[in-house]
mmCIF file of C-alpha atoms in Angstrom:
data_model
loop_
_atom_site.group_PDB
_atom_site.id
_atom_site.type_symbol
_atom_site.label_atom_id
_atom_site.label_comp_id
_atom_site.label_asym_id
_atom_site.label_seq_id
_atom_site.Cartn_x
_atom_site.Cartn_y
_atom_site.Cartn_z
ATOM 1 C CA ASP A 1 -55.311 71.584 31.139
ATOM 2 C CA SER A 2 -51.949 71.544 29.321
ATOM 3 C CA GLY A 3 -49.839 72.534 32.207
ATOM 4 C CA VAL A 4 -48.766 75.581 30.320
ATOM 5 C CA THR A 5 -49.792 79.012 32.085
ATOM 6 C CA GLN A 6 -49.952 82.191 30.378
ATOM 7 C CA THR A 7 -50.902 85.653 31.908
ATOM 8 C CA PRO A 8 -52.592 87.788 31.480
ATOM 9 C CA LYS A 9 -55.444 86.201 29.518
ATOM 10 C CA HIS A 10 -56.558 89.550 28.088
ATOM 11 C CA LEU A 11 -54.637 92.804 27.541
ATOM 12 C CA ILE A 12 -55.966 96.138 26.147
ATOM 13 C CA THR A 13 -53.601 98.956 25.398
ATOM 14 C CA ALA A 14 -52.990 101.807 23.084
ATOM 15 C CA THR A 15 -50.801 102.185 19.977
ATOM 16 C CA GLY A 16 -47.199 103.062 20.633
ATOM 17 C CA GLN A 17 -47.320 101.145 24.043
ATOM 18 C CA ARG A 18 -45.206 98.397 25.348
ATOM 19 C CA VAL A 19 -46.487 95.225 26.890
ATOM 20 C CA THR A 20 -44.978 91.950 28.402
ATOM 21 C CA LEU A 21 -46.653 88.552 28.132
ATOM 22 C CA ARG A 22 -45.640 85.846 30.414
ATOM 23 C CA CYS A 23 -45.446 82.056 30.148
ATOM 24 C CA SER A 24 -44.667 79.196 32.494
ATOM 25 C CA PRO A 25 -43.902 75.915 30.852
ATOM 26 C CA ARG A 26 -44.924 72.684 32.021
ATOM 27 C CA SER A 27 -42.990 71.165 34.819
ATOM 28 C CA GLY A 28 -39.819 69.596 33.395
ATOM 29 C CA ASP A 29 -40.137 71.201 29.889
ATOM 30 C CA LEU A 30 -36.930 73.083 28.833
ATOM 31 C CA SER A 31 -38.154 74.526 25.471
ATOM 32 C CA VAL A 32 -40.517 77.390 25.096
ATOM 33 C CA TYR A 33 -42.166 78.562 21.813
ATOM 34 C CA TRP A 34 -44.215 81.742 21.109
ATOM 35 C CA TYR A 35 -46.917 81.883 18.389
ATOM 36 C CA GLN A 36 -49.087 84.607 17.255
ATOM 37 C CA GLN A 37 -52.516 83.884 15.879
ATOM 38 C CA SER A 38 -54.451 86.730 13.809
ATOM 39 C CA LEU A 39 -57.474 86.291 11.736
ATOM 40 C CA ASP A 40 -55.534 87.098 8.459
ATOM 41 C CA GLN A 41 -52.200 85.309 9.150
ATOM 42 C CA GLY A 42 -53.336 82.257 11.075
ATOM 43 C CA LEU A 43 -50.884 80.719 13.541
ATOM 44 C CA GLN A 44 -47.282 81.938 13.037
ATOM 45 C CA PHE A 45 -44.249 80.803 14.808
ATOM 46 C CA LEU A 46 -42.300 83.716 16.432
ATOM 47 C CA ILE A 47 -39.478 82.321 18.477
ATOM 48 C CA GLN A 48 -38.188 79.355 20.538
ATOM 49 C CA TYR A 49 -36.083 79.255 23.570
ATOM 50 C CA TYR A 50 -34.273 76.148 24.974
ATOM 51 C CA ASN A 51 -32.818 76.109 28.472
ATOM 52 C CA GLY A 52 -32.432 79.844 28.475
ATOM 53 C CA GLU A 53 -30.862 80.201 24.975
ATOM 54 C CA GLU A 54 -32.539 81.368 21.866
ATOM 55 C CA ARG A 55 -32.811 78.369 19.566
ATOM 56 C CA ALA A 56 -34.842 79.414 16.483
ATOM 57 C CA LYS A 57 -36.492 82.391 15.099
ATOM 58 C CA GLY A 58 -39.577 82.657 12.954
ATOM 59 C CA ASN A 59 -41.635 85.693 11.782
ATOM 60 C CA ILE A 60 -40.838 87.869 14.793
ATOM 61 C CA LEU A 61 -40.844 91.525 14.237
ATOM 62 C CA GLU A 62 -37.732 93.611 15.436
ATOM 63 C CA ARG A 63 -40.138 95.478 17.772
ATOM 64 C CA PHE A 64 -40.893 92.169 19.624
ATOM 65 C CA SER A 65 -38.301 90.432 21.794
ATOM 66 C CA ALA A 66 -38.290 87.460 24.250
ATOM 67 C CA GLN A 67 -36.327 85.939 26.892
ATOM 68 C CA GLN A 68 -36.175 82.717 29.054
ATOM 69 C CA PHE A 69 -35.216 83.078 32.610
ATOM 70 C CA PRO A 70 -33.255 80.518 34.867
ATOM 71 C CA ASP A 71 -36.420 79.261 36.144
ATOM 72 C CA LEU A 72 -37.511 78.439 32.592
ATOM 73 C CA HIS A 73 -40.402 80.908 32.459
ATOM 74 C CA SER A 74 -40.480 83.208 29.355
ATOM 75 C CA GLU A 75 -41.632 86.588 28.667
ATOM 76 C CA LEU A 76 -42.646 88.096 25.203
ATOM 77 C CA ASN A 77 -41.978 91.905 24.985
ATOM 78 C CA LEU A 78 -44.088 93.806 22.433
ATOM 79 C CA SER A 79 -43.079 97.425 21.889
ATOM 80 C CA SER A 80 -44.243 100.389 19.783
ATOM 81 C CA LEU A 81 -47.518 98.554 19.380
ATOM 82 C CA GLU A 82 -49.569 99.035 16.320
ATOM 83 C CA LEU A 83 -53.215 98.108 15.549
ATOM 84 C CA GLY A 84 -52.032 95.151 13.462
ATOM 85 C CA ASP A 85 -50.420 93.642 16.560
ATOM 86 C CA SER A 86 -53.837 92.781 17.928
ATOM 87 C CA ALA A 87 -53.853 88.999 18.047
ATOM 88 C CA LEU A 88 -53.967 86.020 20.237
ATOM 89 C CA TYR A 89 -50.338 85.004 21.500
ATOM 90 C CA PHE A 90 -49.824 81.490 22.526
ATOM 91 C CA CYS A 91 -46.884 80.042 24.475
ATOM 92 C CA ALA A 92 -46.097 76.381 24.145
ATOM 93 C CA SER A 93 -43.417 74.125 25.858
ATOM 94 C CA SER A 94 -41.770 70.854 25.127
ATOM 95 C CA VAL A 95 -39.437 68.663 26.890
ATOM 96 C CA ASP A 96 -36.392 69.278 24.457
ATOM 97 C CA ALA A 97 -35.627 70.578 21.174
ATOM 98 C CA THR A 98 -34.694 67.479 19.151
ATOM 99 C CA GLY A 99 -35.505 69.109 16.014
ATOM 100 C CA GLY A 100 -38.724 68.538 14.110
ATOM 101 C CA TYR A 101 -40.264 65.818 16.128
ATOM 102 C CA GLU A 102 -41.036 67.305 19.603
ATOM 103 C CA LYS A 103 -44.753 67.280 20.841
ATOM 104 C CA LEU A 104 -45.810 70.696 21.885
ATOM 105 C CA PHE A 105 -48.219 71.649 24.733
ATOM 106 C CA PHE A 106 -49.854 75.040 24.305
ATOM 107 C CA GLY A 107 -51.249 77.378 26.760
ATOM 108 C CA SER A 108 -54.670 79.081 26.469
ATOM 109 C CA GLY A 109 -53.235 82.293 25.147
ATOM 110 C CA THR A 110 -53.124 85.975 25.751
ATOM 111 C CA GLN A 111 -55.518 88.118 23.788
ATOM 112 C CA LEU A 112 -53.866 91.362 23.010
ATOM 113 C CA SER A 113 -56.188 94.265 21.820
ATOM 114 C CA VAL A 114 -54.201 97.351 20.563
ATOM 115 C CA LEU A 115 -56.703 100.390 20.363
ATOM 116 C CA ASP B 1 -45.719 76.156 -1.395
ATOM 117 C CA ALA B 2 -48.119 74.373 1.121
ATOM 118 C CA LYS B 3 -46.507 71.391 2.791
ATOM 119 C CA THR B 4 -49.942 69.749 3.310
ATOM 120 C CA THR B 5 -53.442 70.275 1.781
ATOM 121 C CA GLN B 6 -56.570 69.692 3.779
ATOM 122 C CA PRO B 7 -60.290 70.337 3.037
ATOM 123 C CA ASN B 8 -61.370 73.780 4.528
ATOM 124 C CA SER B 9 -64.306 72.228 6.257
ATOM 125 C CA MET B 10 -66.180 69.028 7.053
ATOM 126 C CA GLU B 11 -69.222 68.051 8.832
ATOM 127 C CA SER B 12 -70.122 65.009 10.898
ATOM 128 C CA ASN B 13 -72.932 63.461 12.986
ATOM 129 C CA GLU B 14 -72.536 62.879 16.653
ATOM 130 C CA GLU B 15 -71.476 59.458 17.490
ATOM 131 C CA GLU B 16 -70.342 58.583 13.950
ATOM 132 C CA PRO B 17 -66.809 58.124 12.752
ATOM 133 C CA VAL B 18 -65.013 61.062 11.100
ATOM 134 C CA HIS B 19 -62.210 60.589 8.591
ATOM 135 C CA LEU B 20 -60.213 63.872 8.141
ATOM 136 C CA PRO B 21 -57.904 63.691 4.966
ATOM 137 C CA CYS B 22 -54.495 65.240 4.497
ATOM 138 C CA ASN B 23 -52.244 65.240 1.376
ATOM 139 C CA HIS B 24 -48.538 65.656 1.665
ATOM 140 C CA SER B 25 -47.397 64.528 -1.707
ATOM 141 C CA THR B 26 -43.815 66.020 -1.351
ATOM 142 C CA ILE B 27 -43.159 64.213 1.921
ATOM 143 C CA SER B 28 -39.629 62.838 2.466
ATOM 144 C CA GLY B 29 -38.545 59.715 4.079
ATOM 145 C CA THR B 30 -37.813 61.178 7.629
ATOM 146 C CA ASP B 31 -40.821 63.509 7.693
ATOM 147 C CA TYR B 32 -43.234 62.934 10.497
ATOM 148 C CA ILE B 33 -47.010 63.629 10.089
ATOM 149 C CA HIS B 34 -48.421 65.546 13.244
ATOM 150 C CA TRP B 35 -52.022 66.357 13.902
ATOM 151 C CA TYR B 36 -53.145 69.131 16.268
ATOM 152 C CA ARG B 37 -56.536 70.457 16.936
ATOM 153 C CA GLN B 38 -57.741 73.805 18.194
ATOM 154 C CA LEU B 39 -61.028 73.988 20.079
ATOM 155 C CA PRO B 40 -62.964 77.357 20.160
ATOM 156 C CA SER B 41 -61.079 79.922 22.443
ATOM 157 C CA GLN B 42 -58.155 77.398 23.253
ATOM 158 C CA GLY B 43 -54.652 76.848 22.351
ATOM 159 C CA PRO B 44 -53.720 74.022 19.836
ATOM 160 C CA GLU B 45 -53.758 70.558 21.355
ATOM 161 C CA TYR B 46 -51.685 67.595 20.237
ATOM 162 C CA VAL B 47 -53.663 64.779 18.800
ATOM 163 C CA ILE B 48 -51.249 62.294 17.296
ATOM 164 C CA HIS B 49 -48.224 61.731 14.999
ATOM 165 C CA GLY B 50 -46.639 58.928 12.967
ATOM 166 C CA LEU B 51 -43.959 58.281 10.446
ATOM 167 C CA THR B 52 -44.919 55.150 8.362
ATOM 168 C CA SER B 53 -47.142 52.860 10.333
ATOM 169 C CA ASN B 54 -50.746 53.341 11.451
ATOM 170 C CA VAL B 55 -50.922 54.757 14.950
ATOM 171 C CA ASN B 56 -53.676 54.645 17.647
ATOM 172 C CA ASN B 57 -54.047 56.561 20.893
ATOM 173 C CA ARG B 58 -56.810 57.431 23.042
ATOM 174 C CA MET B 59 -58.024 60.379 21.036
ATOM 175 C CA ALA B 60 -57.830 59.115 17.527
ATOM 176 C CA SER B 61 -56.134 56.828 14.948
ATOM 177 C CA LEU B 62 -53.697 57.923 12.097
ATOM 178 C CA ALA B 63 -53.760 55.935 8.969
ATOM 179 C CA ILE B 64 -50.763 56.683 6.688
ATOM 180 C CA ALA B 65 -50.883 55.670 3.104
ATOM 181 C CA GLU B 66 -48.360 53.195 1.917
ATOM 182 C CA ASP B 67 -46.592 55.688 -0.302
ATOM 183 C CA ARG B 68 -46.879 58.246 2.549
ATOM 184 C CA LYS B 69 -48.205 60.881 0.308
ATOM 185 C CA SER B 70 -51.513 61.125 2.234
ATOM 186 C CA SER B 71 -52.813 60.298 5.674
ATOM 187 C CA THR B 72 -56.266 60.225 7.460
ATOM 188 C CA LEU B 73 -57.019 61.235 10.845
ATOM 189 C CA ILE B 74 -59.840 59.104 12.339
ATOM 190 C CA LEU B 75 -62.121 59.965 15.057
ATOM 191 C CA HIS B 76 -64.048 56.806 15.867
ATOM 192 C CA ARG B 77 -67.054 58.446 17.492
ATOM 193 C CA ALA B 78 -67.485 62.102 17.082
ATOM 194 C CA THR B 79 -68.775 64.160 19.953
ATOM 195 C CA LEU B 80 -69.738 67.726 20.133
ATOM 196 C CA ARG B 81 -66.459 68.401 21.928
ATOM 197 C CA ASP B 82 -64.576 67.259 18.876
ATOM 198 C CA ALA B 83 -65.716 70.411 16.924
ATOM 199 C CA ALA B 84 -62.458 72.229 16.243
ATOM 200 C CA VAL B 85 -60.034 73.120 13.590
ATOM 201 C CA TYR B 86 -57.842 70.094 12.769
ATOM 202 C CA TYR B 87 -54.247 70.792 11.599
ATOM 203 C CA CYS B 88 -52.202 68.314 9.622
ATOM 204 C CA ILE B 89 -48.440 69.291 9.852
ATOM 205 C CA ARG B 90 -45.557 67.761 8.027
ATOM 206 C CA MET B 91 -42.381 68.029 10.026
ATOM 207 C CA SER B 92 -38.918 67.668 8.912
ATOM 208 C CA SER B 93 -35.778 67.497 11.179
ATOM 209 C CA GLY B 94 -35.146 70.910 12.496
ATOM 210 C CA ASP B 95 -38.541 72.285 11.625
ATOM 211 C CA LYS B 96 -40.732 74.065 13.977
ATOM 212 C CA LEU B 97 -44.449 73.470 14.039
ATOM 213 C CA THR B 98 -45.884 75.254 11.134
ATOM 214 C CA PHE B 99 -49.678 75.524 11.057
ATOM 215 C CA GLY B 100 -51.709 75.801 7.803
ATOM 216 C CA THR B 101 -55.359 76.734 7.758
ATOM 217 C CA GLY B 102 -56.559 73.296 8.691
ATOM 218 C CA THR B 103 -59.971 71.681 8.486
ATOM 219 C CA ARG B 104 -62.858 73.000 10.537
ATOM 220 C CA LEU B 105 -64.897 70.177 11.684
ATOM 221 C CA ALA B 106 -68.457 70.752 12.651
ATOM 222 C CA VAL B 107 -70.284 68.090 14.690
ATOM 223 C CA ARG B 108 -74.135 67.831 14.382
ATOM 224 C CA PRO B 109 -76.177 66.596 17.384
#
């Protein structure tokens, strides 16, 4: 058990809908990262938050947004969903954001199916 | 331009050592080498990381070549639970963890 909690484990929805994925980082970790894993793209970094502030952006679509709350949990919002958004979404956390060398702890993911 | 190169797949027998190679010929002096693995239906899991010297922990050993252009992850006695995709990642300062395609390790009983 990594200590990172993601809910829900599975989500099935329809095209055009909006969903919210939730992540609770390990106790004491200030950084939260979101990754998307699909069969054709592999594991892709989406976005990072550190202590409530956006720290880095990766391949995140404009239809997607995230935030980190004062209690350090994070939510990833996916809107206007398309079939191609079906993927595993992982959250990870680390103690800080020292740039390049931090060790990440991953949750077990949310499997999103868009029908 | 791939930062690291790994074989797509490898096989090992249970209870035998496994050497997973990784090439990172364009590595710079301050880049770290990280290894993560992803077991079936789970999120990636940190294995080990190093800069120049060989590193050991309870999970594995990391042998880094003297010129740092390659490294090898060593599992001393493979178990069935070690069957996973192993990712070798070169990390520069400011980088975010970027996963390639990794090596899929199969362990035969």
